[in-house]
């Protein structure tokens, strides 16, 4: 059973994970989550000189409510600063509770600060990068978008905070959203390969349903 679950999980990971060839951008937007390794990846990007400003966005979401003592944005920003990011380059957007709000609220904050954006690097969990891209393009189609996540694989992603079970439930939930959210106008539609959808259905039918939208 485990082998079958992992085979399906790997297929979902491969489809949902996107990694752009990065080049300098107007800004970096970091989407909060349970995974603080995203903040480490954002720090790497900033310290490499890929953008003059970084926005950390997130209040709490479906996996972090009650888990952190701060908002996701505040926690991630502190992590990045501890790794050497200049605090003067950091903006905090502490209200977003989902990917759509991450995009809209972060862009509104940048506009409020008078920062023009014609290209952006989105930093998120590996398997949320494709959905982040599709969400951003739904709302700001004229802006060049690049996406990146931590240097992790399907096998190395689970850790002491993110169990294998939570990881699999979240993969399945994100896959459902790739099909559902374009129908609701939340993100741009992207083609879903049949093998990825069949793996979603298989894992759903095996009970990985805790993160599914009802």
XYZ file of C-alpha atoms in Angstrom:
214
model
C 0.000 0.000 0.000
C 2.769 2.458 0.921
C 4.455 1.965 -2.434
C 1.209 2.721 -4.254
C 0.564 5.809 -2.127
C 4.071 7.109 -2.737
C 3.846 6.455 -6.460
C 0.684 8.547 -6.643
C 2.147 11.173 -4.317
C 5.234 11.522 -6.508
C 3.041 12.084 -9.574
C 1.148 14.867 -7.788
C 4.415 16.404 -6.553
C 5.878 16.363 -10.066
C 2.839 18.112 -11.530
C 2.271 20.666 -8.775
C 5.922 21.669 -8.304
C 7.286 24.374 -10.608
C 10.767 25.903 -10.582
C 11.589 28.845 -12.840
C 14.975 29.917 -14.105
C 15.316 32.997 -11.931
C 16.519 36.419 -13.005
C 16.312 39.812 -11.262
C 12.750 41.003 -10.650
C 10.937 44.058 -9.312
C 10.108 42.234 -6.088
C 9.814 38.924 -4.311
C 6.512 37.837 -2.759
C 6.703 35.076 -0.161
C 3.510 33.177 0.601
C 3.136 32.065 4.185
C 2.386 28.491 5.209
C 3.334 25.893 7.789
C 6.710 25.452 6.058
C 9.335 27.937 7.267
C 11.834 26.541 4.761
C 10.084 28.832 2.297
C 11.466 31.794 4.260
C 14.953 30.308 3.958
C 14.537 30.076 0.172
C 13.339 33.688 0.087
C 16.419 34.755 2.027
C 18.638 32.959 -0.491
C 16.943 34.856 -3.317
C 17.307 38.225 -1.595
C 20.936 37.617 -0.645
C 21.609 36.694 -4.280
C 20.422 40.162 -5.286
C 17.374 38.992 -7.213
C 15.117 41.838 -6.012
C 15.315 45.114 -4.063
C 12.328 44.316 -1.856
C 10.570 41.264 -0.438
C 6.988 41.023 0.800
C 6.143 38.343 3.348
C 2.408 37.662 3.171
C 0.214 35.605 5.475
C -1.891 35.659 8.612
C -2.798 32.024 9.147
C -4.174 29.355 6.858
C -5.664 25.891 6.899
C -2.548 24.300 8.458
C -1.271 27.072 10.753
C -4.241 28.380 12.727
C -3.204 28.198 16.380
C 0.219 26.751 15.528
C 2.369 29.903 15.526
C 2.452 32.711 18.095
C 2.851 35.259 15.272
C 1.414 35.658 11.833
C 3.068 33.624 9.099
C 4.347 36.877 7.562
C 6.001 38.030 10.791
C 7.554 34.628 11.486
C 8.901 34.267 7.944
C 10.262 37.828 7.933
C 12.085 37.249 11.227
C 13.587 34.061 9.814
C 14.807 35.850 6.687
C 16.308 38.736 8.663
C 18.079 36.243 10.955
C 19.679 34.805 7.815
C 21.024 38.187 6.748
C 18.270 39.926 4.791
C 18.322 43.709 5.340
C 15.214 44.683 7.368
C 14.889 47.841 5.260
C 14.143 45.610 2.259
C 11.330 43.757 4.038
C 7.598 44.458 3.874
C 5.055 42.523 5.949
C 1.497 41.814 4.820
C -0.147 40.113 7.841
C -3.775 39.664 6.757
C -3.889 37.105 3.925
C -5.386 33.700 4.697
C -5.169 32.056 1.262
C -3.164 32.213 -1.960
C -5.502 34.658 -3.679
C -5.254 37.067 -0.762
C -1.457 36.613 -0.669
C -1.325 37.869 -4.243
C -3.861 40.689 -3.996
C -2.831 42.018 -0.582
C 0.900 41.897 -1.340
C 0.440 43.740 -4.630
C -1.769 46.328 -2.918
C 0.930 46.902 -0.294
C 3.576 47.370 -2.975
C 1.343 49.889 -4.760
C 0.743 51.714 -1.473
C 4.524 51.987 -1.036
C 4.893 53.351 -4.570
C 6.840 50.328 -5.808
C 6.256 49.636 -9.502
C 6.084 45.943 -10.381
C 6.643 44.566 -13.860
C 8.151 41.240 -12.778
C 7.866 39.164 -9.630
C 9.390 36.083 -8.027
C 6.863 34.076 -6.006
C 8.308 31.887 -3.254
C 6.125 29.122 -1.834
C 6.124 25.482 -0.777
C 7.433 23.392 -3.670
C 4.118 21.775 -4.497
C 2.245 25.087 -4.221
C 4.375 26.934 -6.780
C 2.311 26.020 -9.846
C -0.901 27.059 -8.097
C 0.769 30.288 -6.944
C 1.700 31.033 -10.562
C -1.826 30.334 -11.809
C -3.338 32.467 -9.045
C -1.072 35.437 -9.729
C -1.706 35.301 -13.491
C -5.461 35.257 -12.904
C -5.260 38.636 -11.172
C -2.186 40.284 -12.769
C -1.776 38.764 -16.212
C 0.471 41.521 -17.584
C 3.281 40.966 -15.069
C 6.127 38.518 -15.641
C 6.022 35.758 -13.015
C 8.743 33.402 -11.821
C 8.281 30.808 -9.080
C 10.628 28.956 -6.771
C 10.611 26.799 -3.660
C 13.090 25.172 -1.269
C 15.559 22.576 -2.578
C 13.467 19.587 -1.555
C 12.132 16.410 -3.140
C 9.008 14.336 -2.540
C 11.083 12.039 -0.322
C 12.748 14.812 1.713
C 9.768 17.147 2.105
C 8.189 15.724 5.319
C 9.907 16.807 8.534
C 9.284 17.068 12.282
C 6.489 19.614 11.773
C 5.006 18.389 8.499
C 4.249 14.689 8.835
C 4.004 12.406 5.821
C 0.255 12.133 6.399
C -0.285 15.909 6.532
C 1.918 16.258 3.446
C -0.192 13.768 1.481
C -3.498 15.279 2.603
C -2.225 18.712 1.530
C -0.985 17.447 -1.846
C -4.435 16.029 -2.555
C -6.146 19.245 -1.453
C -3.906 21.363 -3.658
C -4.527 19.081 -6.628
C -8.292 19.428 -6.195
C -7.895 23.213 -6.176
C -6.026 23.109 -9.504
C -9.262 21.906 -11.102
C -11.844 23.615 -8.883
C -10.426 27.111 -8.509
C -10.350 28.070 -12.213
C -14.067 27.228 -12.317
C -14.593 29.662 -9.415
C -12.410 32.385 -10.960
C -9.674 32.087 -8.333
C -6.831 31.076 -10.642
C -5.918 30.661 -14.291
C -6.790 27.277 -15.793
C -3.831 25.005 -16.549
C -3.967 21.673 -18.330
C -3.988 18.750 -15.897
C -2.397 15.545 -17.246
C -4.629 12.501 -16.991
C -2.108 10.573 -14.877
C -2.001 13.398 -12.320
C -5.781 13.471 -12.072
C -5.958 9.685 -11.749
C -3.424 9.832 -8.909
C -5.512 12.516 -7.210
C -8.599 10.304 -7.458
C -6.696 7.270 -6.157
C -5.365 9.101 -3.096
C -8.722 10.717 -2.436
C -10.373 7.305 -2.517
C -7.727 5.997 -0.101
C -8.895 8.595 2.427
C -6.533 11.534 1.907
C -9.375 14.029 2.096
C -8.677 16.294 5.100
C -7.623 19.248 2.909
C -10.312 18.869 0.246
C -12.809 21.681 -0.337
C -16.326 20.385 0.265
